[in-house]
Amino acid sequence: DQQVKQNSPSLSVQEGRISILNCDYTNSMFDYFLWYKKYPAEGPTFLISISSIKDKNEDGRFTVFLNKSAKHLSLHIVPSQPGDSAVYFCAARFNNAGNMLTFGGGTRLMVKP
Amino acid sequence: KAGVTQTPRYLIKTRGQQVTLSCSPISGHRSVSWYQQTPGQGLQFLFEYFSETQRNKGNFPGRFSGRQFSNSRSEMNVSTLELGDSALYLCASSRDSNEKLFFGSGTQLSVL
């Protein structure tokens, strides 16, 4: 039973445009959500996170939106750059669960010059 | 500051053997977590160690075990290897539990 799902395995976007990556979850007990980026042959790198008490968090070109009623979060990248081409994972964590994260299956983003 | 270091980078074993993977966390980080990445199951949590104590454990059989030493370095062991254990094993560290995770590049294990 996949508690965190990324339904789009891949996404292609033109450089300079907005990239929107989506993530759905089923367990309402998750209280913290994170996005990681992964390049080939490297480990995931933390991008941005959001607590369940917020609905938006911004960091430079990256914004994460959380819709708790829909159990949905999204990552917006504006403007997209070719260097953003990577696999993006969303992850969720229960309260007091330490570093036990539940990851989605990932979305491969390709930003075309 | 050096990142999370995992050794070896690649490993080939046969069914039934056992394997030990090593992870050196970022200096000052006391929490070390292990994840398994496979094409079919994605990234799955194995366990987390903090100050030499296992803090959390994922849904993996007892063949998967780990430990953490007083210098925060960690090892994970898989006994009686099965073909399905072929995966990328990722180690991640953080200063404390519940803090931002920094991942290593992983150990790619192939079981033949």
Coordinates of C-alpha atoms in Angstrom, one line a residue:
Chain A
D1 CA 0.0 0.0 0.0
Q2 CA 1.7 3.1 -1.3
Q3 CA 1.0 5.9 1.2
V4 CA 2.9 8.5 -0.9
K5 CA 2.3 8.6 -4.6
Q6 CA 3.8 10.6 -7.5
N7 CA 1.5 9.7 -10.4
S8 CA 3.6 11.3 -13.1
P9 CA 6.7 9.3 -13.8
S10 CA 8.1 12.1 -16.0
L11 CA 7.6 15.7 -16.9
S12 CA 9.1 17.8 -19.7
V13 CA 9.2 21.6 -19.5
Q14 CA 10.8 24.3 -21.6
E15 CA 13.5 26.4 -20.0
G16 CA 12.2 29.5 -18.3
R17 CA 8.7 28.1 -17.8
I18 CA 7.1 26.8 -14.6
S19 CA 7.6 23.1 -13.6
I20 CA 4.8 21.7 -11.4
L21 CA 5.5 18.4 -9.7
N22 CA 2.6 16.7 -7.8
C23 CA 2.4 14.3 -4.9
D24 CA -0.6 12.7 -3.2
Y25 CA -0.7 10.9 0.2
T26 CA -3.2 8.8 1.9
N27 CA -2.3 9.0 5.6
S28 CA -3.6 12.1 7.3
M29 CA -1.2 11.5 10.3
F30 CA 1.7 12.7 8.2
D31 CA 2.7 16.0 9.7
Y32 CA 5.8 17.0 7.7
F33 CA 6.6 16.9 4.0
L34 CA 9.8 17.2 2.1
W35 CA 11.1 17.3 -1.5
Y36 CA 14.4 15.8 -2.6
K37 CA 16.2 16.0 -5.9
K38 CA 18.3 13.2 -7.2
Y39 CA 20.9 13.2 -10.0
P40 CA 22.2 10.0 -11.5
A41 CA 25.0 8.3 -9.4
E42 CA 24.3 10.7 -6.5
G43 CA 22.3 10.5 -3.3
P44 CA 19.1 12.6 -3.0
T45 CA 19.6 16.2 -2.0
F46 CA 17.1 18.1 0.2
L47 CA 15.2 20.9 -1.6
I48 CA 12.4 22.3 0.5
S49 CA 10.0 21.2 3.2
I50 CA 6.7 22.1 4.7
S51 CA 5.0 21.5 8.0
S52 CA 1.4 20.4 8.0
I53 CA 0.4 23.6 9.9
K54 CA 1.3 25.6 6.8
D55 CA 0.0 25.7 3.3
K56 CA 2.9 27.3 1.5
N57 CA 6.7 27.5 1.8
E58 CA 9.0 29.4 -0.5
D59 CA 12.7 29.2 -1.0
G60 CA 14.1 31.1 -4.0
R61 CA 12.8 29.5 -7.2
F62 CA 11.1 26.7 -5.3
T63 CA 7.7 26.8 -3.7
V64 CA 5.8 23.9 -2.0
F65 CA 2.1 24.0 -1.6
L66 CA 0.2 21.8 0.7
N67 CA -3.6 21.1 0.5
K68 CA -4.4 18.9 3.5
S69 CA -8.1 18.5 2.7
A70 CA -7.1 17.0 -0.7
K71 CA -4.0 15.2 0.8
H72 CA -2.0 16.8 -2.0
L73 CA 1.2 18.7 -2.3
S74 CA 3.0 20.2 -5.2
L75 CA 6.4 21.7 -5.9
H76 CA 6.6 24.7 -8.2
I77 CA 9.9 25.6 -9.9
V78 CA 10.0 29.0 -11.5
P79 CA 11.8 29.7 -13.8
S80 CA 12.9 26.2 -14.7
Q81 CA 16.5 25.8 -15.7
P82 CA 18.3 22.9 -17.6
G83 CA 20.2 22.2 -14.4
D84 CA 17.0 21.3 -12.7
S85 CA 16.7 18.2 -14.8
A86 CA 16.7 15.4 -12.2
V87 CA 14.4 12.9 -10.5
Y88 CA 12.3 14.6 -7.8
F89 CA 11.0 12.7 -4.8
C90 CA 8.4 13.8 -2.3
A91 CA 8.5 12.4 1.2
A92 CA 6.4 12.4 4.3
R93 CA 7.0 11.9 8.0
F94 CA 4.9 11.2 11.0
N95 CA 5.3 13.2 14.1
N96 CA 8.1 12.0 16.3
A97 CA 9.2 9.5 13.7
G98 CA 12.7 10.7 13.5
N99 CA 14.2 10.3 10.1
M100 CA 11.8 7.6 9.0
L101 CA 10.6 9.1 5.7
T102 CA 8.0 7.6 3.4
F103 CA 9.0 8.4 -0.2
G104 CA 7.0 8.7 -3.4
G105 CA 8.2 6.9 -6.5
G106 CA 9.7 10.0 -8.0
T107 CA 9.1 12.1 -11.1
R108 CA 11.8 12.6 -13.7
L109 CA 11.9 16.3 -14.8
M110 CA 13.5 17.2 -18.0
V111 CA 14.0 20.9 -18.7
K112 CA 14.7 21.6 -22.4
P113 CA 16.9 24.6 -23.4
Chain B
K1 CA 33.1 19.8 5.3
A2 CA 33.2 16.2 3.9
G3 CA 29.8 14.7 3.0
V4 CA 28.4 11.3 3.9
T5 CA 30.8 8.7 2.7
Q6 CA 29.7 5.2 1.8
T7 CA 31.9 2.2 1.1
P8 CA 32.1 0.2 -1.1
R9 CA 30.6 2.0 -4.0
Y10 CA 29.8 -1.3 -5.8
L11 CA 29.5 -4.8 -4.6
I12 CA 28.7 -8.1 -6.2
K13 CA 27.7 -11.1 -4.1
T14 CA 26.0 -14.4 -4.7
R15 CA 22.8 -15.8 -3.1
G16 CA 23.3 -17.0 0.5
Q17 CA 26.3 -14.8 1.2
Q18 CA 26.3 -12.0 3.7
V19 CA 27.4 -8.4 3.1
T20 CA 28.4 -5.5 5.3
L21 CA 28.1 -1.9 4.1
S22 CA 29.8 1.1 5.8
C23 CA 28.7 4.7 6.3
S24 CA 30.7 7.6 7.7
P25 CA 28.3 10.5 8.5
I26 CA 29.1 14.2 8.3
S27 CA 31.3 15.3 11.2
G28 CA 29.0 16.3 14.1
H29 CA 26.0 14.3 12.9
R30 CA 24.7 11.9 15.4
S31 CA 21.8 10.3 13.5
V32 CA 22.4 7.8 10.7
S33 CA 19.6 6.4 8.6
W34 CA 19.6 3.7 5.9
Y35 CA 17.4 3.4 2.9
Q36 CA 17.0 0.9 0.1
Q37 CA 16.2 2.0 -3.4
T38 CA 14.9 -0.4 -6.0
P39 CA 13.2 0.2 -9.4
G40 CA 10.0 -1.6 -8.2
Q41 CA 9.7 -0.4 -4.6
G42 CA 11.4 3.0 -4.7
L43 CA 13.1 4.4 -1.6
Q44 CA 12.3 2.5 1.5
F45 CA 13.4 3.2 5.1
L46 CA 15.5 0.5 6.7
F47 CA 16.5 1.9 10.1
E48 CA 17.8 4.9 12.0
Y49 CA 20.5 5.0 14.6
F50 CA 21.1 7.7 17.0
S51 CA 23.9 7.7 19.6
E52 CA 24.5 4.0 19.0
T53 CA 20.8 3.1 19.6
Q54 CA 18.3 2.0 17.0
R55 CA 15.6 4.6 17.0
N56 CA 13.3 3.4 14.2
K57 CA 13.0 0.3 12.1
G58 CA 11.3 -0.2 8.7
N59 CA 9.4 -3.2 7.5
F60 CA 12.3 -5.4 6.5
P61 CA 13.1 -9.0 7.6
G62 CA 15.5 -9.7 10.4
R63 CA 18.2 -10.5 7.8
F64 CA 18.8 -6.8 7.6
S65 CA 20.6 -5.4 10.6
G66 CA 22.7 -2.4 11.5
R67 CA 24.7 -0.8 14.2
Q68 CA 26.3 2.5 15.1
F69 CA 29.6 3.1 16.7
S70 CA 30.6 5.7 19.3
N71 CA 32.1 7.9 16.5
S72 CA 28.7 7.8 14.8
R73 CA 29.9 5.7 11.9
S74 CA 27.4 3.0 11.0
E75 CA 27.3 -0.4 9.3
M76 CA 24.5 -2.4 7.9
N77 CA 24.6 -6.1 7.4
V78 CA 22.4 -8.3 5.2
S79 CA 22.7 -12.0 5.8
T80 CA 21.6 -14.9 3.5
L81 CA 21.4 -12.7 0.5
E82 CA 18.5 -13.1 -1.9
L83 CA 18.2 -11.9 -5.5
G84 CA 15.7 -9.4 -4.4
D85 CA 18.2 -7.7 -2.2
S86 CA 19.9 -6.2 -5.3
A87 CA 19.5 -2.5 -4.8
L88 CA 21.1 0.8 -4.1
Y89 CA 21.6 1.2 -0.4
L90 CA 21.7 4.8 0.7
C91 CA 23.0 6.2 4.0
A92 CA 21.9 9.6 5.3
S93 CA 23.0 11.6 8.3
S94 CA 21.6 14.5 10.3
R95 CA 22.7 16.5 13.3
D96 CA 19.8 15.2 15.3
S97 CA 16.7 13.1 14.5
N98 CA 14.0 15.1 12.7
E99 CA 16.5 17.3 11.0
K100 CA 17.5 17.7 7.4
L101 CA 19.0 14.5 6.0
F102 CA 22.2 14.5 3.9
F103 CA 22.5 11.4 1.8
G104 CA 25.6 9.6 0.6
S105 CA 26.0 8.4 -3.0
G106 CA 25.1 4.9 -2.0
T107 CA 26.4 1.4 -2.4
Q108 CA 25.1 -0.5 -5.4
L109 CA 24.7 -4.2 -4.4
S110 CA 24.1 -6.8 -7.0
V111 CA 23.2 -10.3 -5.9
L112 CA 23.8 -13.0 -8.5

